[in-house]
Amino acid sequence: MTDNTQELKKPGPNELIIDEHPEAPKQSGMSILIKCAIALALGIFVYILPTPDNLSPEGHRLLALLVTVLVLWISEAIPIGITALCVGAGMIALKIVGRNDAWTPYANPAVMFVLMIIMFGVVLNEVGLAKRMMYHLLRIAGTNVKKLSFVLAVGCTMLATILHDATVTVVMVFAFVPVFMAMGMKPGDGHKLPKFFLMLIPLAASAGGFGTMIGGGRNPLAVEILFRYTRDTTGVGKVVGFVEYFIIQFPLSLFTGLATWAVVYFLFRPEEKELVGVKLEDPGPMGTAELGVAIVFLGAFVLWFLGDITGWHVSVVAAIAMVGFCAPGWVSFKTICDKFPWESWIVFGAGVSLGLALLKTGAGQYLAETCLPILEGQGSFVTFFGLGLFGSFLSSLMSNSAAVALTLPITLPMADMLGMSPTAVALLAPITTSFIMLVIGCPPTIIAYSSGYFTQVDFIKVAVPWCICLLVIAVLGVLLYWPMIGVY
């Protein structure tokens, strides 16, 4: 009886609501048919082209499917969750990979981690911690949109150098959404203010993930690949230690954080100068549920930091934390499931499935071998920028660690042939694979997208110029700063 009453209860003005399908713009039937026809026609066009000698038939069919899926995702002709399900089904129907290889990545450890980290956000909101964090942030930064967004961008970037960028994003997104709800700005209404903040958060977090060795898995992976390559080619492996990595990369993350704020503010600056109507009411002392969830949350942070010692995958710690949240009754699992944005999670699973298929079928290597030789004979800036742009493109379709693992075995021999520094090429990879151009590219953007306040088209309008701008900064750092500290 109690549960039924809760289900019928209308949400309060500050209560977070996440749509199952974030912002579904109304489209005419003709518009949907045209978009779907274009997507299918482009896919069929790629499919009937002759298969290149250095590409497997499965990889060829995957590229045809990829073109269709990307057009459907970008145009949002049909709900992106449905498109995401068609990815797995399409790979089976076209005999690109087997049934297990198509669907298993939807429950990949990284995907399950994203599932639980988004649940963290729901929990933080339910017990009131998100509102409390927002109160303290507004006390520090004020309600001026320009100042608040600047503090937010730099803060998210710096936090992401030591914390998982998804964690930073989920905390800040679920802190900000209740504010916009209180201002009467609901998901799907097209308000520019929440779009600005909710795209700024994941981009700023993504811009900082390369700053230290613990900022993301791609960082130690790039260092390890560099060591093995130089050991095999010169007999002496190039070792980049924790402090040396920090000195090389962290200063660049400061600039990428500042540039992220500047780009998003310039492209999507809202009309509002202040967060009008936001009341700074002291939330008072913590209740039992709030305090308990905070302790469990901090415990999860500690265990993530100790991951090298425990050997536990981040998803294991997240699952333990979920037990800590729900077992004492501080928040019910039914509430979490009711408010969870399932569609965004399925889209991320489809992205992982596509990324693994690109690796398995050789389609990713084919793209690298086709695109990267174009850079031969170009100047240093163009070459580094081209390498970075290719890394960003791949990272928009697969996890950034997978993009690093795919590109470095190809780009490092290229660097030697072109007389470039393998160290510079290897350490550029974790930077540029942080800059994604599609919502599906990484967990932070999926988490922010799940709020329902912006569309994929909104995101692409900001993410593509943001990516290009940050690539320029990264390349300038490679060419100007790194020689000064002896990286070459």
XYZ file of C-alpha atoms in Angstrom:
488
model
C 0.000 0.000 0.000
C 2.835 2.338 0.920
C 4.679 1.678 -2.320
C 1.549 2.447 -4.363
C 1.121 5.714 -2.519
C 4.716 6.680 -3.330
C 4.207 5.843 -6.979
C 1.156 8.121 -7.206
C 2.795 10.954 -5.310
C 3.552 13.963 -7.493
C 7.206 15.063 -7.542
C 8.171 18.150 -5.583
C 9.552 21.273 -7.268
C 13.154 20.349 -6.411
C 12.885 16.668 -7.196
C 15.046 15.296 -9.952
C 13.183 13.618 -12.778
C 15.009 11.808 -15.525
C 13.132 10.889 -18.627
C 13.484 7.381 -20.032
C 14.086 9.069 -23.357
C 15.772 12.418 -22.728
C 14.258 15.107 -24.876
C 12.485 13.539 -27.812
C 12.079 16.355 -30.322
C 8.826 16.152 -32.234
C 9.374 15.114 -35.820
C 6.991 14.599 -38.679
C 6.580 11.124 -40.099
C 8.073 12.297 -43.377
C 11.151 13.691 -41.589
C 11.719 10.379 -39.827
C 11.352 8.430 -43.077
C 13.796 10.689 -44.921
C 16.425 10.466 -42.171
C 16.095 6.676 -41.949
C 16.261 6.378 -45.750
C 19.442 8.477 -45.868
C 21.019 6.378 -43.111
C 20.166 3.116 -44.862
C 21.236 4.421 -48.274
C 24.649 5.478 -46.968
C 25.087 2.132 -45.236
C 24.136 0.228 -48.403
C 26.490 2.413 -50.443
C 29.418 1.474 -48.190
C 28.281 -2.169 -48.200
C 28.321 -2.523 -52.008
C 31.762 -0.939 -52.406
C 34.552 -3.452 -53.179
C 36.189 -4.796 -50.046
C 39.762 -3.390 -49.713
C 42.568 -5.950 -49.672
C 43.632 -5.028 -46.139
C 40.101 -5.219 -44.705
C 38.204 -8.353 -43.715
C 34.670 -8.894 -45.097
C 33.384 -8.655 -41.513
C 35.183 -5.342 -41.073
C 33.701 -4.080 -44.337
C 30.173 -4.934 -43.214
C 30.877 -3.330 -39.841
C 31.836 -0.029 -41.488
C 28.571 -0.108 -43.449
C 26.623 -0.684 -40.242
C 28.666 1.990 -38.453
C 27.766 4.632 -41.046
C 24.061 3.817 -40.700
C 24.162 3.878 -36.913
C 26.086 7.160 -36.728
C 23.582 8.903 -39.006
C 20.673 7.587 -36.931
C 22.341 8.622 -33.674
C 23.242 12.102 -34.860
C 19.892 12.760 -36.545
C 17.904 11.125 -33.699
C 15.492 9.863 -36.349
C 14.477 7.121 -33.918
C 15.162 6.996 -30.159
C 18.883 6.501 -29.640
C 18.230 3.579 -27.300
C 16.448 1.726 -30.107
C 19.377 2.471 -32.425
C 21.681 1.146 -29.721
C 19.770 -2.141 -29.607
C 19.953 -2.330 -33.410
C 23.760 -2.227 -33.132
C 23.922 -5.632 -31.448
C 21.166 -7.091 -33.595
C 22.710 -5.678 -36.778
C 26.121 -7.163 -36.067
C 24.518 -10.592 -35.646
C 22.272 -10.254 -38.721
C 25.183 -9.130 -40.922
C 27.404 -11.883 -39.475
C 29.999 -9.380 -38.322
C 30.484 -11.083 -34.950
C 28.742 -13.915 -33.121
C 25.820 -13.514 -30.719
C 28.000 -13.488 -27.629
C 30.479 -10.988 -29.066
C 27.603 -8.712 -30.092
C 25.653 -8.647 -26.820
C 28.246 -9.435 -24.128
C 29.880 -5.969 -24.352
C 26.554 -4.477 -23.210
C 27.489 -5.951 -19.818
C 31.198 -5.191 -20.158
C 32.881 -4.327 -16.795
C 33.212 -0.701 -17.916
C 29.519 -0.579 -18.863
C 28.504 -2.087 -15.535
C 30.668 0.480 -13.768
C 28.881 3.259 -15.649
C 25.532 1.720 -14.665
C 26.427 1.814 -10.995
C 28.126 5.222 -11.080
C 24.951 6.723 -12.560
C 23.021 4.989 -9.774
C 25.358 6.794 -7.362
C 24.010 10.050 -8.734
C 20.415 8.983 -8.126
C 21.339 8.022 -4.565
C 23.097 11.335 -3.893
C 20.026 13.198 -5.067
C 17.555 11.042 -3.132
C 19.199 11.528 0.263
C 19.863 15.257 -0.256
C 23.658 15.220 -0.644
C 23.507 16.710 -4.150
C 21.515 19.668 -2.826
C 23.987 20.136 0.041
C 26.984 20.139 -2.325
C 25.259 22.691 -4.528
C 24.638 24.901 -1.502
C 28.344 24.961 -0.639
C 29.386 25.466 -4.274
C 27.087 28.474 -4.590
C 28.410 29.898 -1.336
C 31.945 29.776 -2.762
C 31.331 30.752 -6.381
C 28.122 32.763 -6.035
C 25.180 32.746 -8.404
C 26.825 34.773 -11.174
C 26.700 32.490 -14.206
C 30.077 33.547 -15.597
C 31.988 33.187 -12.331
C 30.181 30.015 -11.296
C 30.764 28.310 -14.638
C 34.460 29.261 -14.591
C 34.964 27.830 -11.099
C 32.967 24.758 -12.109
C 34.986 24.099 -15.291
C 38.412 24.491 -13.714
C 37.287 22.556 -10.624
C 35.956 19.622 -12.667
C 39.138 19.485 -14.765
C 41.429 19.507 -11.732
C 39.335 16.921 -9.861
C 39.357 14.668 -12.911
C 43.164 14.506 -12.836
C 42.936 12.427 -9.645
C 39.362 11.047 -9.702
C 37.476 9.140 -12.367
C 35.945 11.695 -14.720
C 32.609 9.835 -14.507
C 32.581 10.264 -10.731
C 33.235 13.991 -11.003
C 30.502 14.328 -13.590
C 27.859 12.370 -11.741
C 28.380 14.385 -8.557
C 28.160 17.753 -10.301
C 25.317 16.855 -12.689
C 23.113 15.610 -9.880
C 23.997 18.705 -7.840
C 22.993 21.111 -10.628
C 19.846 19.452 -12.010
C 17.677 20.176 -8.919
C 18.629 23.855 -9.248
C 17.262 24.030 -12.783
C 14.166 22.104 -11.748
C 13.600 24.670 -8.995
C 13.930 27.434 -11.614
C 11.162 25.787 -13.672
C 13.539 24.621 -16.400
C 12.516 21.056 -17.174
C 14.319 18.592 -19.468
C 13.219 18.909 -23.071
C 12.029 22.510 -22.781
C 15.101 23.790 -24.661
C 16.396 26.213 -22.014
C 19.906 27.336 -22.835
C 21.096 27.800 -19.242
C 20.920 24.118 -18.199
C 22.289 23.075 -21.603
C 25.310 25.306 -21.009
C 26.096 23.955 -17.542
C 25.300 20.306 -18.256
C 27.517 20.191 -21.347
C 30.288 22.137 -19.599
C 30.549 19.611 -16.745
C 31.368 16.441 -18.755
C 33.628 18.288 -21.193
C 35.613 19.874 -18.349
C 35.912 16.519 -16.591
C 37.038 14.802 -19.801
C 39.622 17.535 -20.377
C 41.428 16.657 -17.148
C 41.572 12.869 -17.241
C 45.096 12.761 -18.695
C 46.654 15.098 -16.079
C 48.114 12.432 -13.793
C 48.845 8.722 -14.039
C 45.730 7.877 -11.970
C 43.363 10.069 -13.975
C 42.409 7.251 -16.346
C 43.430 3.808 -17.570
C 44.705 5.195 -20.881
C 47.534 7.008 -19.076
C 49.501 4.030 -17.663
C 48.578 2.075 -20.801
C 50.322 4.624 -23.058
C 53.377 4.616 -20.788
C 53.515 0.811 -20.859
C 53.218 0.622 -24.661
C 55.983 3.240 -24.995
C 58.255 1.202 -22.695
C 57.709 -2.031 -24.644
C 58.163 -0.352 -28.030
C 61.421 1.415 -27.132
C 62.761 -1.730 -25.430
C 62.049 -3.834 -28.523
C 63.455 -1.286 -31.003
C 66.435 0.174 -29.103
C 67.120 -2.366 -26.368
C 66.462 0.261 -23.692
C 62.892 0.805 -22.557
C 61.801 4.417 -22.011
C 60.485 4.668 -18.452
C 58.087 7.479 -17.510
C 57.563 7.574 -13.762
C 54.578 8.935 -11.823
C 56.176 12.314 -11.000
C 57.678 12.715 -14.473
C 54.274 12.007 -16.022
C 52.750 14.641 -13.722
C 55.326 17.265 -14.763
C 54.764 16.486 -18.441
C 50.971 16.380 -18.500
C 49.473 18.277 -15.583
C 50.354 21.812 -16.793
C 48.616 21.056 -20.085
C 45.473 20.028 -18.227
C 45.323 23.517 -16.676
C 45.154 25.032 -20.151
C 42.610 22.498 -21.440
C 40.380 23.258 -18.441
C 40.518 27.000 -19.106
C 39.980 26.458 -22.826
C 36.972 24.223 -22.154
C 35.242 26.978 -20.213
C 36.137 29.573 -22.865
C 34.881 27.455 -25.789
C 31.594 26.402 -24.161
C 30.947 29.929 -22.850
C 31.632 31.449 -26.268
C 29.488 28.935 -28.191
C 26.632 28.374 -25.754
C 26.613 31.442 -23.516
C 23.179 31.715 -21.835
C 21.264 34.959 -21.656
C 20.907 34.733 -17.884
C 23.580 36.525 -15.886
C 22.469 35.093 -12.537
C 20.830 31.919 -11.290
C 17.631 33.747 -10.428
C 15.347 32.287 -7.795
C 17.972 30.035 -6.245
C 17.705 30.255 -2.482
C 20.790 29.579 -0.413
C 18.985 27.819 2.394
C 21.323 26.200 4.877
C 20.554 22.470 4.654
C 21.361 22.123 8.363
C 22.982 19.098 9.972
C 23.114 15.855 8.054
C 20.433 13.267 8.636
C 21.245 9.607 9.222
C 20.708 8.571 5.601
C 22.706 11.501 4.250
C 25.608 10.881 6.615
C 25.585 7.158 5.944
C 25.602 7.589 2.180
C 28.427 10.162 2.474
C 30.549 7.718 4.489
C 29.945 4.894 2.008
C 30.727 7.266 -0.868
C 34.043 8.318 0.718
C 34.834 4.670 1.432
C 34.354 3.913 -2.264
C 36.822 6.694 -3.151
C 39.419 5.187 -0.792
C 38.981 1.711 -2.280
C 39.291 3.092 -5.831
C 42.583 4.740 -4.845
C 43.779 1.423 -3.401
C 42.871 -0.419 -6.596
C 46.523 -1.239 -7.388
C 46.823 -2.965 -4.008
C 43.458 -4.756 -3.872
C 43.414 -5.640 -7.557
C 39.671 -4.984 -7.596
C 38.074 -3.611 -10.712
C 36.301 -0.292 -10.129
C 32.966 -2.037 -10.709
C 33.581 -4.296 -7.690
C 33.952 -1.279 -5.422
C 30.854 0.302 -6.954
C 28.826 -2.847 -6.259
C 30.000 -2.895 -2.631
C 28.969 0.750 -2.299
C 25.511 -0.049 -3.696
C 25.131 -2.629 -0.913
C 26.146 0.050 1.575
C 23.522 2.453 0.207
C 20.598 0.068 0.034
C 21.100 -2.524 2.795
C 20.469 -0.072 5.688
C 17.365 1.220 3.880
C 18.751 4.726 3.209
C 17.440 4.493 -0.331
C 15.411 1.732 -1.958
C 16.686 -0.110 -5.002
C 13.218 0.240 -6.547
C 13.529 4.032 -6.385
C 16.964 3.854 -7.998
C 15.654 1.668 -10.822
C 12.578 3.879 -11.328
C 14.707 7.017 -11.759
C 17.596 5.453 -13.664
C 18.126 6.670 -17.273
C 18.251 3.218 -18.854
C 18.395 4.479 -22.425
C 21.720 6.277 -21.998
C 23.251 3.218 -20.389
C 22.200 1.011 -23.322
C 23.733 3.540 -25.731
C 27.047 3.325 -23.890
C 26.881 -0.469 -24.085
C 26.335 -0.243 -27.841
C 29.356 2.059 -28.117
C 31.535 -0.473 -26.308
C 30.197 -3.279 -28.516
C 31.018 -1.289 -31.657
C 34.487 -0.439 -30.343
C 35.340 -4.056 -29.598
C 34.042 -5.090 -33.025
C 36.290 -2.464 -34.644
C 39.223 -4.143 -32.920
C 38.110 -7.743 -33.572
C 37.332 -7.354 -37.282
C 40.398 -5.214 -38.055
C 38.221 -2.307 -39.202
C 39.903 0.047 -36.724
C 43.363 -0.907 -37.957
C 42.183 -0.478 -41.546
C 41.044 3.067 -40.760
C 44.411 3.820 -39.140
C 46.419 2.379 -42.033
C 44.277 4.317 -44.516
C 44.213 7.688 -42.782
C 47.591 8.075 -41.077
C 49.885 7.789 -44.161
C 48.291 11.059 -45.315
C 50.434 12.741 -42.674
C 53.749 11.684 -44.202
C 55.783 14.659 -45.374
C 53.734 17.186 -43.404
C 55.140 19.648 -40.887
C 55.369 18.815 -37.181
C 52.239 20.747 -36.214
C 50.101 19.155 -38.921
C 51.448 15.678 -38.154
C 50.835 15.887 -34.415
C 47.440 17.475 -34.989
C 46.492 14.755 -37.481
C 47.545 12.011 -35.065
C 45.536 13.695 -32.339
C 42.460 14.168 -34.507
C 42.492 10.502 -35.482
C 42.787 9.516 -31.811
C 39.858 11.773 -30.918
C 37.764 10.306 -33.734
C 38.412 6.736 -32.606
C 37.826 7.665 -28.984
C 34.399 8.983 -29.971
C 33.473 5.449 -31.063
C 35.212 3.322 -28.432
C 36.715 3.651 -24.954
C 39.756 5.921 -24.823
C 41.908 3.078 -23.491
C 40.948 0.952 -26.503
C 41.736 3.866 -28.810
C 45.206 4.202 -27.249
C 45.783 0.448 -27.534
C 44.726 0.514 -31.188
C 46.605 3.560 -32.427
C 49.995 3.468 -30.662
C 51.223 0.191 -32.238
C 50.661 1.932 -35.592
C 51.736 5.497 -34.812
C 54.948 4.662 -32.933
C 56.646 2.993 -35.952
C 55.346 5.915 -38.015
C 57.028 8.315 -35.603
C 60.370 6.588 -36.089
C 60.005 6.642 -39.892
C 59.137 10.360 -39.844
C 61.960 11.220 -37.444
C 59.513 12.155 -34.665
C 59.912 11.475 -30.961
C 58.146 8.216 -29.993
C 57.865 9.554 -26.456
C 55.996 12.635 -27.650
C 53.689 10.567 -29.855
C 52.965 8.080 -27.050
C 52.254 10.748 -24.418
C 50.075 12.721 -26.822
C 47.701 9.756 -27.184
C 46.129 9.828 -23.677
C 45.565 13.577 -24.097
C 43.838 13.551 -27.445
C 41.724 10.481 -26.716
C 40.209 12.542 -23.884
C 38.612 14.864 -26.416
C 35.466 13.199 -27.796
C 33.014 14.484 -30.379
C 29.937 12.286 -29.798
C 27.778 11.730 -26.735
C 28.487 8.003 -26.904
C 32.243 8.634 -26.600
C 32.700 8.383 -22.835
C 30.811 7.866 -19.544
C 30.799 11.572 -18.487
C 28.920 12.672 -21.600
C 26.479 9.764 -21.322
C 25.804 10.687 -17.685
C 25.162 14.350 -18.518
C 23.046 13.407 -21.533
C 20.888 11.233 -19.282
C 19.627 14.414 -17.589
C 17.614 15.080 -20.745
C 18.559 18.753 -21.033
C 20.467 18.596 -24.339
C 20.372 16.612 -27.565
C 23.150 14.927 -29.500
C 23.021 17.735 -32.055
C 23.444 20.325 -29.271
C 26.430 18.382 -28.026
C 28.092 18.005 -31.426
C 27.788 21.754 -32.049
C 29.948 22.315 -28.972
C 32.092 19.180 -28.858
C 33.569 19.376 -32.376
C 34.973 22.937 -32.063
C 35.940 22.148 -28.456
C 37.866 19.098 -29.647
C 39.677 21.047 -32.383
C 40.568 23.883 -30.012
C 41.944 21.538 -27.352
C 43.888 19.587 -29.975
C 45.611 22.839 -30.972
C 46.494 23.486 -27.321
C 47.783 19.933 -26.908
C 49.971 20.160 -30.020
C 51.356 23.542 -28.942
C 52.182 21.948 -25.594
C 53.989 19.127 -27.400
C 55.972 21.506 -29.604
C 56.723 24.290 -27.116
C 56.512 23.033 -23.534
C 57.756 19.467 -23.776
C 61.132 20.337 -25.412
C 61.725 22.816 -22.565
C 61.494 20.021 -19.972
C 63.483 17.505 -22.029
C 60.735 15.185 -23.213
C 62.379 14.841 -26.632
